[in-house]
mmCIF file of N, CA and C in Angstrom:
data_model
loop_
_atom_site.group_PDB
_atom_site.id
_atom_site.type_symbol
_atom_site.label_atom_id
_atom_site.label_comp_id
_atom_site.label_asym_id
_atom_site.label_seq_id
_atom_site.Cartn_x
_atom_site.Cartn_y
_atom_site.Cartn_z
ATOM 1 N N LEU A 1 7.262 5.382 -3.936
ATOM 2 C CA LEU A 1 6.455 5.201 -5.140
ATOM 3 C C LEU A 1 5.347 4.192 -4.870
ATOM 4 N N SER A 2 4.235 4.380 -5.515
ATOM 5 C CA SER A 2 3.131 3.431 -5.427
ATOM 6 C C SER A 2 3.387 2.306 -6.423
ATOM 7 N N VAL A 3 3.550 1.105 -5.907
ATOM 8 C CA VAL A 3 3.788 -0.046 -6.776
ATOM 9 C C VAL A 3 2.684 -1.069 -6.556
ATOM 10 N N GLU A 4 2.430 -1.865 -7.580
ATOM 11 C CA GLU A 4 1.446 -2.943 -7.477
ATOM 12 C C GLU A 4 2.124 -4.245 -7.858
ATOM 13 N N HIS A 5 2.105 -5.194 -6.907
ATOM 14 C CA HIS A 5 2.754 -6.485 -7.103
ATOM 15 C C HIS A 5 2.061 -7.496 -6.201
ATOM 16 N N THR A 6 2.238 -8.780 -6.481
ATOM 17 C CA THR A 6 1.647 -9.810 -5.626
ATOM 18 C C THR A 6 2.249 -9.788 -4.229
ATOM 19 N N ASP A 7 3.485 -9.330 -4.092
ATOM 20 C CA ASP A 7 4.127 -9.177 -2.786
ATOM 21 C C ASP A 7 3.688 -7.835 -2.197
ATOM 22 N N GLU A 8 2.888 -7.883 -1.152
ATOM 23 C CA GLU A 8 2.362 -6.658 -0.552
ATOM 24 C C GLU A 8 3.446 -5.759 0.029
ATOM 25 N N THR A 9 4.639 -6.311 0.260
ATOM 26 C CA THR A 9 5.728 -5.506 0.825
ATOM 27 C C THR A 9 6.603 -4.871 -0.259
ATOM 28 N N ALA A 10 6.246 -5.061 -1.522
ATOM 29 C CA ALA A 10 7.031 -4.475 -2.620
ATOM 30 C C ALA A 10 7.001 -2.951 -2.510
ATOM 31 N N ILE A 11 8.160 -2.334 -2.768
ATOM 32 C CA ILE A 11 8.257 -0.875 -2.683
ATOM 33 C C ILE A 11 9.111 -0.337 -3.818
ATOM 34 N N GLY A 12 8.952 0.927 -4.096
ATOM 35 C CA GLY A 12 9.801 1.658 -5.026
ATOM 36 C C GLY A 12 10.270 2.914 -4.319
ATOM 37 N N PHE A 13 11.292 3.551 -4.864
ATOM 38 C CA PHE A 13 11.869 4.733 -4.233
ATOM 39 C C PHE A 13 12.010 5.867 -5.234
ATOM 40 N N LYS A 14 11.919 7.090 -4.730
ATOM 41 C CA LYS A 14 12.254 8.276 -5.512
ATOM 42 C C LYS A 14 13.103 9.161 -4.608
ATOM 43 N N PHE A 15 14.368 9.338 -5.003
ATOM 44 C CA PHE A 15 15.315 10.126 -4.219
ATOM 45 C C PHE A 15 15.450 11.515 -4.834
ATOM 46 N N PHE A 16 15.174 12.530 -4.045
ATOM 47 C CA PHE A 16 15.312 13.920 -4.478
ATOM 48 C C PHE A 16 16.651 14.432 -3.963
ATOM 49 N N CYS A 17 17.632 14.514 -4.839
ATOM 50 C CA CYS A 17 18.972 14.969 -4.491
ATOM 51 C C CYS A 17 19.128 16.414 -4.970
ATOM 52 N N PRO A 18 20.128 17.142 -4.466
ATOM 53 C CA PRO A 18 20.266 18.552 -4.856
ATOM 54 C C PRO A 18 20.353 18.791 -6.365
ATOM 55 N N LYS A 19 21.003 17.885 -7.096
ATOM 56 C CA LYS A 19 21.224 18.135 -8.522
ATOM 57 C C LYS A 19 20.543 17.147 -9.456
ATOM 58 N N PHE A 20 19.905 16.121 -8.921
ATOM 59 C CA PHE A 20 19.225 15.136 -9.762
ATOM 60 C C PHE A 20 18.179 14.399 -8.938
ATOM 61 N N THR A 21 17.278 13.747 -9.640
ATOM 62 C CA THR A 21 16.276 12.891 -9.004
ATOM 63 C C THR A 21 16.450 11.489 -9.564
ATOM 64 N N LEU A 22 16.515 10.498 -8.667
ATOM 65 C CA LEU A 22 16.697 9.105 -9.053
ATOM 66 C C LEU A 22 15.491 8.316 -8.571
ATOM 67 N N SER A 23 14.914 7.510 -9.462
ATOM 68 C CA SER A 23 13.783 6.659 -9.091
ATOM 69 C C SER A 23 14.106 5.205 -9.393
ATOM 70 N N TYR A 24 13.654 4.324 -8.490
ATOM 71 C CA TYR A 24 13.806 2.876 -8.646
ATOM 72 C C TYR A 24 12.428 2.246 -8.464
ATOM 73 N N THR A 25 11.949 1.547 -9.478
ATOM 74 C CA THR A 25 10.580 1.034 -9.427
ATOM 75 C C THR A 25 10.386 -0.157 -8.507
ATOM 76 N N GLY A 26 11.391 -0.990 -8.325
ATOM 77 C CA GLY A 26 11.152 -2.248 -7.634
ATOM 78 C C GLY A 26 10.226 -3.114 -8.474
ATOM 79 N N ASP A 27 9.688 -4.173 -7.871
ATOM 80 C CA ASP A 27 8.760 -5.057 -8.582
ATOM 81 C C ASP A 27 7.393 -4.396 -8.645
ATOM 82 N N THR A 28 6.871 -4.235 -9.847
ATOM 83 C CA THR A 28 5.570 -3.600 -10.027
ATOM 84 C C THR A 28 5.060 -3.841 -11.433
ATOM 85 N N LYS A 29 3.783 -3.599 -11.600
ATOM 86 C CA LYS A 29 3.229 -3.525 -12.948
ATOM 87 C C LYS A 29 3.106 -2.050 -13.307
ATOM 88 N N LEU A 30 2.880 -1.777 -14.565
ATOM 89 C CA LEU A 30 2.711 -0.406 -15.040
ATOM 90 C C LEU A 30 1.317 0.095 -14.664
ATOM 91 N N THR A 31 1.267 1.255 -13.994
ATOM 92 C CA THR A 31 -0.009 1.877 -13.631
ATOM 93 C C THR A 31 0.053 3.373 -13.940
ATOM 94 N N PRO A 32 -1.086 4.000 -14.160
ATOM 95 C CA PRO A 32 -1.096 5.454 -14.372
ATOM 96 C C PRO A 32 -0.511 6.219 -13.182
ATOM 97 N N GLN A 33 -0.776 5.740 -11.969
ATOM 98 C CA GLN A 33 -0.253 6.411 -10.779
ATOM 99 C C GLN A 33 1.273 6.345 -10.752
ATOM 100 N N LEU A 34 1.847 5.200 -11.123
ATOM 101 C CA LEU A 34 3.303 5.076 -11.164
ATOM 102 C C LEU A 34 3.886 6.051 -12.182
ATOM 103 N N LEU A 35 3.289 6.131 -13.357
ATOM 104 C CA LEU A 35 3.771 7.072 -14.378
ATOM 105 C C LEU A 35 3.772 8.501 -13.842
ATOM 106 N N GLU A 36 2.710 8.873 -13.159
ATOM 107 C CA GLU A 36 2.610 10.225 -12.604
ATOM 108 C C GLU A 36 3.700 10.468 -11.561
ATOM 109 N N GLU A 37 3.918 9.493 -10.692
ATOM 110 C CA GLU A 37 4.906 9.651 -9.620
ATOM 111 C C GLU A 37 6.338 9.674 -10.145
ATOM 112 N N LEU A 38 6.592 9.050 -11.285
ATOM 113 C CA LEU A 38 7.944 9.026 -11.853
ATOM 114 C C LEU A 38 8.286 10.306 -12.616
ATOM 115 N N THR A 39 7.301 11.146 -12.881
ATOM 116 C CA THR A 39 7.541 12.390 -13.612
ATOM 117 C C THR A 39 8.616 13.212 -12.908
ATOM 118 N N GLY A 40 9.531 13.778 -13.695
ATOM 119 C CA GLY A 40 10.611 14.589 -13.143
ATOM 120 C C GLY A 40 11.855 13.813 -12.767
ATOM 121 N N THR A 41 11.883 12.530 -13.073
ATOM 122 C CA THR A 41 13.038 11.688 -12.761
ATOM 123 C C THR A 41 14.153 11.913 -13.775
ATOM 124 N N ASP A 42 15.394 12.075 -13.278
ATOM 125 C CA ASP A 42 16.562 12.213 -14.149
ATOM 126 C C ASP A 42 17.201 10.859 -14.444
ATOM 127 N N ILE A 43 17.305 10.014 -13.426
ATOM 128 C CA ILE A 43 17.880 8.675 -13.572
ATOM 129 C C ILE A 43 16.805 7.685 -13.141
ATOM 130 N N LEU A 44 16.422 6.806 -14.052
ATOM 131 C CA LEU A 44 15.315 5.881 -13.826
ATOM 132 C C LEU A 44 15.830 4.448 -13.863
ATOM 133 N N ILE A 45 15.646 3.733 -12.758
ATOM 134 C CA ILE A 45 16.049 2.327 -12.670
ATOM 135 C C ILE A 45 14.776 1.492 -12.625
ATOM 136 N N LEU A 46 14.649 0.591 -13.596
ATOM 137 C CA LEU A 46 13.437 -0.211 -13.754
ATOM 138 C C LEU A 46 13.731 -1.694 -13.567
ATOM 139 N N ASN A 47 12.926 -2.374 -12.755
ATOM 140 C CA ASN A 47 12.985 -3.830 -12.688
ATOM 141 C C ASN A 47 12.236 -4.369 -13.900
ATOM 142 N N VAL A 48 12.960 -5.010 -14.806
ATOM 143 C CA VAL A 48 12.353 -5.525 -16.044
ATOM 144 C C VAL A 48 12.738 -6.999 -16.194
ATOM 145 N N PRO A 49 12.000 -7.908 -15.538
ATOM 146 C CA PRO A 49 12.374 -9.317 -15.611
ATOM 147 C C PRO A 49 12.040 -10.010 -16.922
ATOM 148 N N TYR A 50 11.164 -9.393 -17.743
ATOM 149 C CA TYR A 50 10.706 -10.069 -18.954
ATOM 150 C C TYR A 50 11.006 -9.266 -20.217
ATOM 151 N N PRO A 51 11.391 -9.954 -21.303
ATOM 152 C CA PRO A 51 11.653 -9.273 -22.579
ATOM 153 C C PRO A 51 10.364 -9.017 -23.357
ATOM 154 N N GLY A 52 10.468 -8.165 -24.366
ATOM 155 C CA GLY A 52 9.354 -7.938 -25.288
ATOM 156 C C GLY A 52 8.072 -7.581 -24.571
ATOM 157 N N SER A 53 6.992 -8.256 -24.950
ATOM 158 C CA SER A 53 5.691 -8.050 -24.305
ATOM 159 C C SER A 53 5.291 -9.308 -23.539
ATOM 160 N N ASN A 54 6.290 -9.982 -22.964
ATOM 161 C CA ASN A 54 6.076 -11.267 -22.298
ATOM 162 C C ASN A 54 5.900 -11.161 -20.793
ATOM 163 N N GLY A 55 5.513 -9.986 -20.294
ATOM 164 C CA GLY A 55 5.335 -9.792 -18.855
ATOM 165 C C GLY A 55 4.287 -10.723 -18.282
ATOM 166 N N LYS A 56 4.425 -10.981 -17.023
ATOM 167 C CA LYS A 56 3.514 -11.902 -16.343
ATOM 168 C C LYS A 56 2.591 -11.143 -15.384
ATOM 169 N N GLY A 57 1.936 -10.103 -15.857
ATOM 170 C CA GLY A 57 0.936 -9.406 -15.056
ATOM 171 C C GLY A 57 1.476 -8.384 -14.082
ATOM 172 N N MET A 58 2.130 -8.817 -13.033
ATOM 173 C CA MET A 58 2.549 -7.910 -11.967
ATOM 174 C C MET A 58 4.011 -7.499 -12.065
ATOM 175 N N ASN A 59 4.637 -7.719 -13.210
ATOM 176 C CA ASN A 59 6.028 -7.324 -13.425
ATOM 177 C C ASN A 59 6.148 -6.605 -14.765
ATOM 178 N N LEU A 60 7.190 -5.797 -14.885
ATOM 179 C CA LEU A 60 7.428 -5.059 -16.124
ATOM 180 C C LEU A 60 8.095 -5.939 -17.171
ATOM 181 N N ASP A 61 7.822 -5.642 -18.427
ATOM 182 C CA ASP A 61 8.540 -6.228 -19.548
ATOM 183 C C ASP A 61 9.090 -5.068 -20.382
ATOM 184 N N THR A 62 9.803 -5.377 -21.441
ATOM 185 C CA THR A 62 10.417 -4.331 -22.263
ATOM 186 C C THR A 62 9.370 -3.373 -22.824
ATOM 187 N N GLU A 63 8.233 -3.890 -23.246
ATOM 188 C CA GLU A 63 7.172 -3.035 -23.787
ATOM 189 C C GLU A 63 6.692 -2.016 -22.743
ATOM 190 N N ALA A 64 6.506 -2.453 -21.507
ATOM 191 C CA ALA A 64 6.098 -1.536 -20.431
ATOM 192 C C ALA A 64 7.210 -0.538 -20.132
ATOM 193 N N ALA A 65 8.455 -1.012 -20.172
ATOM 194 C CA ALA A 65 9.592 -0.113 -19.937
ATOM 195 C C ALA A 65 9.625 0.991 -20.990
ATOM 196 N N ILE A 66 9.341 0.652 -22.230
ATOM 197 C CA ILE A 66 9.303 1.658 -23.304
ATOM 198 C C ILE A 66 8.230 2.704 -23.008
ATOM 199 N N LYS A 67 7.068 2.267 -22.553
ATOM 200 C CA LYS A 67 5.992 3.209 -22.210
ATOM 201 C C LYS A 67 6.421 4.137 -21.074
ATOM 202 N N ILE A 68 7.061 3.570 -20.062
ATOM 203 C CA ILE A 68 7.495 4.375 -18.915
ATOM 204 C C ILE A 68 8.556 5.376 -19.339
ATOM 205 N N VAL A 69 9.587 4.905 -20.032
ATOM 206 C CA VAL A 69 10.687 5.785 -20.448
ATOM 207 C C VAL A 69 10.169 6.870 -21.391
ATOM 208 N N SER A 70 9.270 6.516 -22.291
ATOM 209 C CA SER A 70 8.694 7.508 -23.210
ATOM 210 C C SER A 70 7.928 8.588 -22.461
ATOM 211 N N HIS A 71 7.232 8.205 -21.407
ATOM 212 C CA HIS A 71 6.449 9.164 -20.623
ATOM 213 C C HIS A 71 7.333 10.022 -19.717
ATOM 214 N N VAL A 72 8.274 9.388 -19.027
ATOM 215 C CA VAL A 72 9.092 10.077 -18.017
ATOM 216 C C VAL A 72 10.189 10.924 -18.656
ATOM 217 N N ARG A 73 10.785 10.451 -19.740
ATOM 218 C CA ARG A 73 11.878 11.148 -20.440
ATOM 219 C C ARG A 73 13.059 11.446 -19.506
ATOM 220 N N PRO A 74 13.588 10.427 -18.817
ATOM 221 C CA PRO A 74 14.749 10.671 -17.956
ATOM 222 C C PRO A 74 15.992 10.937 -18.803
ATOM 223 N N LYS A 75 17.048 11.352 -18.164
ATOM 224 C CA LYS A 75 18.325 11.525 -18.863
ATOM 225 C C LYS A 75 18.989 10.162 -19.081
ATOM 226 N N LEU A 76 18.715 9.215 -18.169
ATOM 227 C CA LEU A 76 19.273 7.863 -18.251
ATOM 228 C C LEU A 76 18.246 6.874 -17.727
ATOM 229 N N ALA A 77 18.094 5.751 -18.432
ATOM 230 C CA ALA A 77 17.271 4.637 -17.960
ATOM 231 C C ALA A 77 18.179 3.424 -17.791
ATOM 232 N N VAL A 78 17.984 2.704 -16.702
ATOM 233 C CA VAL A 78 18.748 1.493 -16.415
ATOM 234 C C VAL A 78 17.739 0.374 -16.184
ATOM 235 N N ILE A 79 17.891 -0.739 -16.906
ATOM 236 C CA ILE A 79 17.032 -1.895 -16.652
ATOM 237 C C ILE A 79 17.827 -2.920 -15.860
ATOM 238 N N THR A 80 17.138 -3.602 -14.944
ATOM 239 C CA THR A 80 17.788 -4.545 -14.043
ATOM 240 C C THR A 80 16.784 -5.616 -13.623
ATOM 241 N N HIS A 81 17.206 -6.539 -12.747
ATOM 242 C CA HIS A 81 16.334 -7.561 -12.150
ATOM 243 C C HIS A 81 15.830 -8.533 -13.221
ATOM 244 N N PHE A 82 16.775 -9.079 -13.992
ATOM 245 C CA PHE A 82 16.427 -9.904 -15.149
ATOM 246 C C PHE A 82 16.040 -11.322 -14.754
ATOM 247 N N GLY A 83 14.938 -11.792 -15.336
ATOM 248 C CA GLY A 83 14.537 -13.176 -15.185
ATOM 249 C C GLY A 83 15.204 -14.033 -16.252
ATOM 250 N N LEU A 84 14.980 -15.325 -16.183
ATOM 251 C CA LEU A 84 15.607 -16.258 -17.124
ATOM 252 C C LEU A 84 15.208 -15.955 -18.569
ATOM 253 N N ASP A 85 13.942 -15.617 -18.792
ATOM 254 C CA ASP A 85 13.506 -15.269 -20.156
ATOM 255 C C ASP A 85 14.265 -14.055 -20.682
ATOM 256 N N MET A 86 14.468 -13.055 -19.823
ATOM 257 C CA MET A 86 15.208 -11.853 -20.233
ATOM 258 C C MET A 86 16.666 -12.202 -20.513
ATOM 259 N N LEU A 87 17.262 -13.031 -19.678
ATOM 260 C CA LEU A 87 18.659 -13.414 -19.901
ATOM 261 C C LEU A 87 18.811 -14.163 -21.222
ATOM 262 N N ARG A 88 17.858 -14.997 -21.554
ATOM 263 C CA ARG A 88 17.900 -15.713 -22.834
ATOM 264 C C ARG A 88 17.737 -14.754 -24.013
ATOM 265 N N ALA A 89 16.914 -13.723 -23.841
ATOM 266 C CA ALA A 89 16.665 -12.753 -24.920
ATOM 267 C C ALA A 89 17.831 -11.783 -25.088
ATOM 268 N N ASP A 90 18.638 -11.601 -24.047
ATOM 269 C CA ASP A 90 19.793 -10.704 -23.996
ATOM 270 C C ASP A 90 19.385 -9.295 -23.556
ATOM 271 N N PRO A 91 19.611 -8.973 -22.283
ATOM 272 C CA PRO A 91 19.240 -7.660 -21.751
ATOM 273 C C PRO A 91 19.858 -6.487 -22.517
ATOM 274 N N ILE A 92 21.050 -6.675 -23.054
ATOM 275 C CA ILE A 92 21.686 -5.584 -23.803
ATOM 276 C C ILE A 92 20.862 -5.265 -25.051
ATOM 277 N N GLN A 93 20.381 -6.293 -25.733
ATOM 278 C CA GLN A 93 19.544 -6.063 -26.918
ATOM 279 C C GLN A 93 18.218 -5.403 -26.541
ATOM 280 N N GLU A 94 17.654 -5.803 -25.412
ATOM 281 C CA GLU A 94 16.399 -5.189 -24.956
ATOM 282 C C GLU A 94 16.627 -3.717 -24.603
ATOM 283 N N ALA A 95 17.751 -3.415 -23.948
ATOM 284 C CA ALA A 95 18.084 -2.017 -23.622
ATOM 285 C C ALA A 95 18.262 -1.204 -24.900
ATOM 286 N N ARG A 96 18.915 -1.786 -25.886
ATOM 287 C CA ARG A 96 19.096 -1.087 -27.169
ATOM 288 C C ARG A 96 17.760 -0.792 -27.837
ATOM 289 N N GLU A 97 16.820 -1.722 -27.721
ATOM 290 C CA GLU A 97 15.494 -1.516 -28.309
ATOM 291 C C GLU A 97 14.759 -0.378 -27.595
ATOM 292 N N ILE A 98 14.860 -0.336 -26.279
ATOM 293 C CA ILE A 98 14.246 0.763 -25.521
ATOM 294 C C ILE A 98 14.853 2.087 -25.973
ATOM 295 N N GLN A 99 16.176 2.126 -26.076
ATOM 296 C CA GLN A 99 16.859 3.356 -26.491
ATOM 297 C C GLN A 99 16.493 3.745 -27.921
ATOM 298 N N ARG A 100 16.413 2.765 -28.812
ATOM 299 C CA ARG A 100 16.078 3.048 -30.214
ATOM 300 C C ARG A 100 14.691 3.682 -30.329
ATOM 301 N N ILE A 101 13.745 3.149 -29.597
ATOM 302 C CA ILE A 101 12.364 3.630 -29.694
ATOM 303 C C ILE A 101 12.162 4.956 -28.962
ATOM 304 N N THR A 102 12.797 5.120 -27.803
ATOM 305 C CA THR A 102 12.550 6.312 -26.976
ATOM 306 C C THR A 102 13.526 7.453 -27.221
ATOM 307 N N GLY A 103 14.719 7.126 -27.731
ATOM 308 C CA GLY A 103 15.755 8.146 -27.876
ATOM 309 C C GLY A 103 16.434 8.491 -26.561
ATOM 310 N N ILE A 104 16.160 7.724 -25.506
ATOM 311 C CA ILE A 104 16.747 7.949 -24.181
ATOM 312 C C ILE A 104 17.855 6.927 -23.955
ATOM 313 N N GLN A 105 19.025 7.402 -23.495
ATOM 314 C CA GLN A 105 20.121 6.480 -23.210
ATOM 315 C C GLN A 105 19.643 5.433 -22.212
ATOM 316 N N THR A 106 19.792 4.166 -22.583
ATOM 317 C CA THR A 106 19.323 3.055 -21.760
ATOM 318 C C THR A 106 20.421 2.012 -21.676
ATOM 319 N N ILE A 107 20.694 1.554 -20.467
ATOM 320 C CA ILE A 107 21.707 0.518 -20.285
ATOM 321 C C ILE A 107 21.126 -0.644 -19.494
ATOM 322 N N ALA A 108 21.672 -1.827 -19.740
ATOM 323 C CA ALA A 108 21.324 -3.019 -18.980
ATOM 324 C C ALA A 108 22.322 -3.133 -17.836
ATOM 325 N N ALA A 109 21.816 -3.177 -16.620
ATOM 326 C CA ALA A 109 22.687 -3.256 -15.452
ATOM 327 C C ALA A 109 23.415 -4.593 -15.422
ATOM 328 N N LYS A 110 24.547 -4.585 -14.760
ATOM 329 C CA LYS A 110 25.281 -5.819 -14.489
ATOM 330 C C LYS A 110 25.840 -5.695 -13.083
ATOM 331 N N ASP A 111 26.223 -6.806 -12.505
ATOM 332 C CA ASP A 111 26.773 -6.784 -11.153
ATOM 333 C C ASP A 111 27.954 -5.834 -11.081
ATOM 334 N N GLY A 112 27.961 -4.977 -10.076
ATOM 335 C CA GLY A 112 29.062 -4.040 -9.881
ATOM 336 C C GLY A 112 28.956 -2.765 -10.691
ATOM 337 N N LEU A 113 27.859 -2.564 -11.422
ATOM 338 C CA LEU A 113 27.700 -1.364 -12.242
ATOM 339 C C LEU A 113 27.755 -0.108 -11.376
ATOM 340 N N LEU A 114 28.556 0.849 -11.806
ATOM 341 C CA LEU A 114 28.639 2.154 -11.152
ATOM 342 C C LEU A 114 28.303 3.222 -12.176
ATOM 343 N N ILE A 115 27.511 4.200 -11.766
ATOM 344 C CA ILE A 115 27.256 5.352 -12.627
ATOM 345 C C ILE A 115 27.548 6.607 -11.824
ATOM 346 N N SER A 116 27.844 7.673 -12.518
ATOM 347 C CA SER A 116 28.088 8.959 -11.878
ATOM 348 C C SER A 116 26.834 9.807 -12.045
ATOM 349 N N PRO A 117 26.022 9.936 -11.001
ATOM 350 C CA PRO A 117 24.772 10.690 -11.136
ATOM 351 C C PRO A 117 24.977 12.128 -11.598
ATOM 352 N N GLN A 118 26.098 12.729 -11.252
ATOM 353 C CA GLN A 118 26.351 14.107 -11.653
ATOM 354 C C GLN A 118 26.381 14.254 -13.171
ATOM 355 N N SER A 119 26.692 13.195 -13.875
ATOM 356 C CA SER A 119 26.714 13.242 -15.340
ATOM 357 C C SER A 119 25.316 13.391 -15.924
ATOM 358 N N TYR A 120 24.300 13.146 -15.104
ATOM 359 C CA TYR A 120 22.920 13.171 -15.586
ATOM 360 C C TYR A 120 22.065 14.186 -14.837
ATOM 361 N N GLU A 121 22.708 15.139 -14.158
ATOM 362 C CA GLU A 121 21.925 16.116 -13.402
ATOM 363 C C GLU A 121 21.125 16.996 -14.340
ATOM 364 N N ARG A 122 19.999 17.454 -13.855
ATOM 365 C CA ARG A 122 19.027 18.145 -14.717
ATOM 366 C C ARG A 122 19.506 19.459 -15.275
ATOM 367 N N SER A 123 20.430 20.151 -14.608
ATOM 368 C CA SER A 123 20.822 21.480 -15.078
ATOM 369 C C SER A 123 22.204 21.511 -15.724
ATOM 370 N N LYS A 124 22.804 20.369 -15.904
ATOM 371 C CA LYS A 124 24.166 20.327 -16.433
ATOM 372 C C LYS A 124 24.183 20.581 -17.942
ATOM 373 N N SER A 125 25.048 21.475 -18.353
ATOM 374 C CA SER A 125 25.214 21.762 -19.772
ATOM 375 C C SER A 125 26.150 20.731 -20.390
ATOM 376 N N PRO A 126 25.899 20.297 -21.625
ATOM 377 C CA PRO A 126 26.806 19.366 -22.281
ATOM 378 C C PRO A 126 28.118 20.024 -22.688
ATOM 379 N N VAL A 127 28.180 21.358 -22.598
ATOM 380 C CA VAL A 127 29.384 22.091 -22.973
ATOM 381 C C VAL A 127 30.142 22.472 -21.712
ATOM 382 N N LYS A 128 31.391 22.004 -21.593
ATOM 383 C CA LYS A 128 32.188 22.262 -20.402
ATOM 384 C C LYS A 128 32.317 23.769 -20.155
ATOM 385 N N GLY A 129 32.110 24.163 -18.903
ATOM 386 C CA GLY A 129 32.249 25.556 -18.521
ATOM 387 C C GLY A 129 30.969 26.364 -18.629
ATOM 388 N N TYR A 130 29.875 25.736 -19.072
ATOM 389 C CA TYR A 130 28.606 26.453 -19.234
ATOM 390 C C TYR A 130 27.514 25.866 -18.348
ATOM 391 N N ASP A 131 27.861 25.496 -17.135
ATOM 392 C CA ASP A 131 26.875 24.918 -16.204
ATOM 393 C C ASP A 131 26.006 25.993 -15.601
#
């Protein structure tokens, strides 16, 4: 992924798996190119160190995360990489706000978090036996 950050070595990833696509933004600011590259993502992991609209230029905040999730429409969004301001604001509340506004399931990551990507694959039917 094309990312923009003060650290020139900052990178993002997009993994194309047989049944789902997973993207991880890494440290970046919101750009039109990033939005375009994230299109088609099923599971979206966003570095969101700042709550609300309190971003510091080259990093995402909750407001930017809402814009990204609204545009990409993944099956699942995960926010991670919390700064002190985000921890004080409560990442769970910020994730709930993203979910409330976008209608996309959003969770705040924690150490040791495991998810089952197959639960979010693009062609999976919510009705058992109708895949």
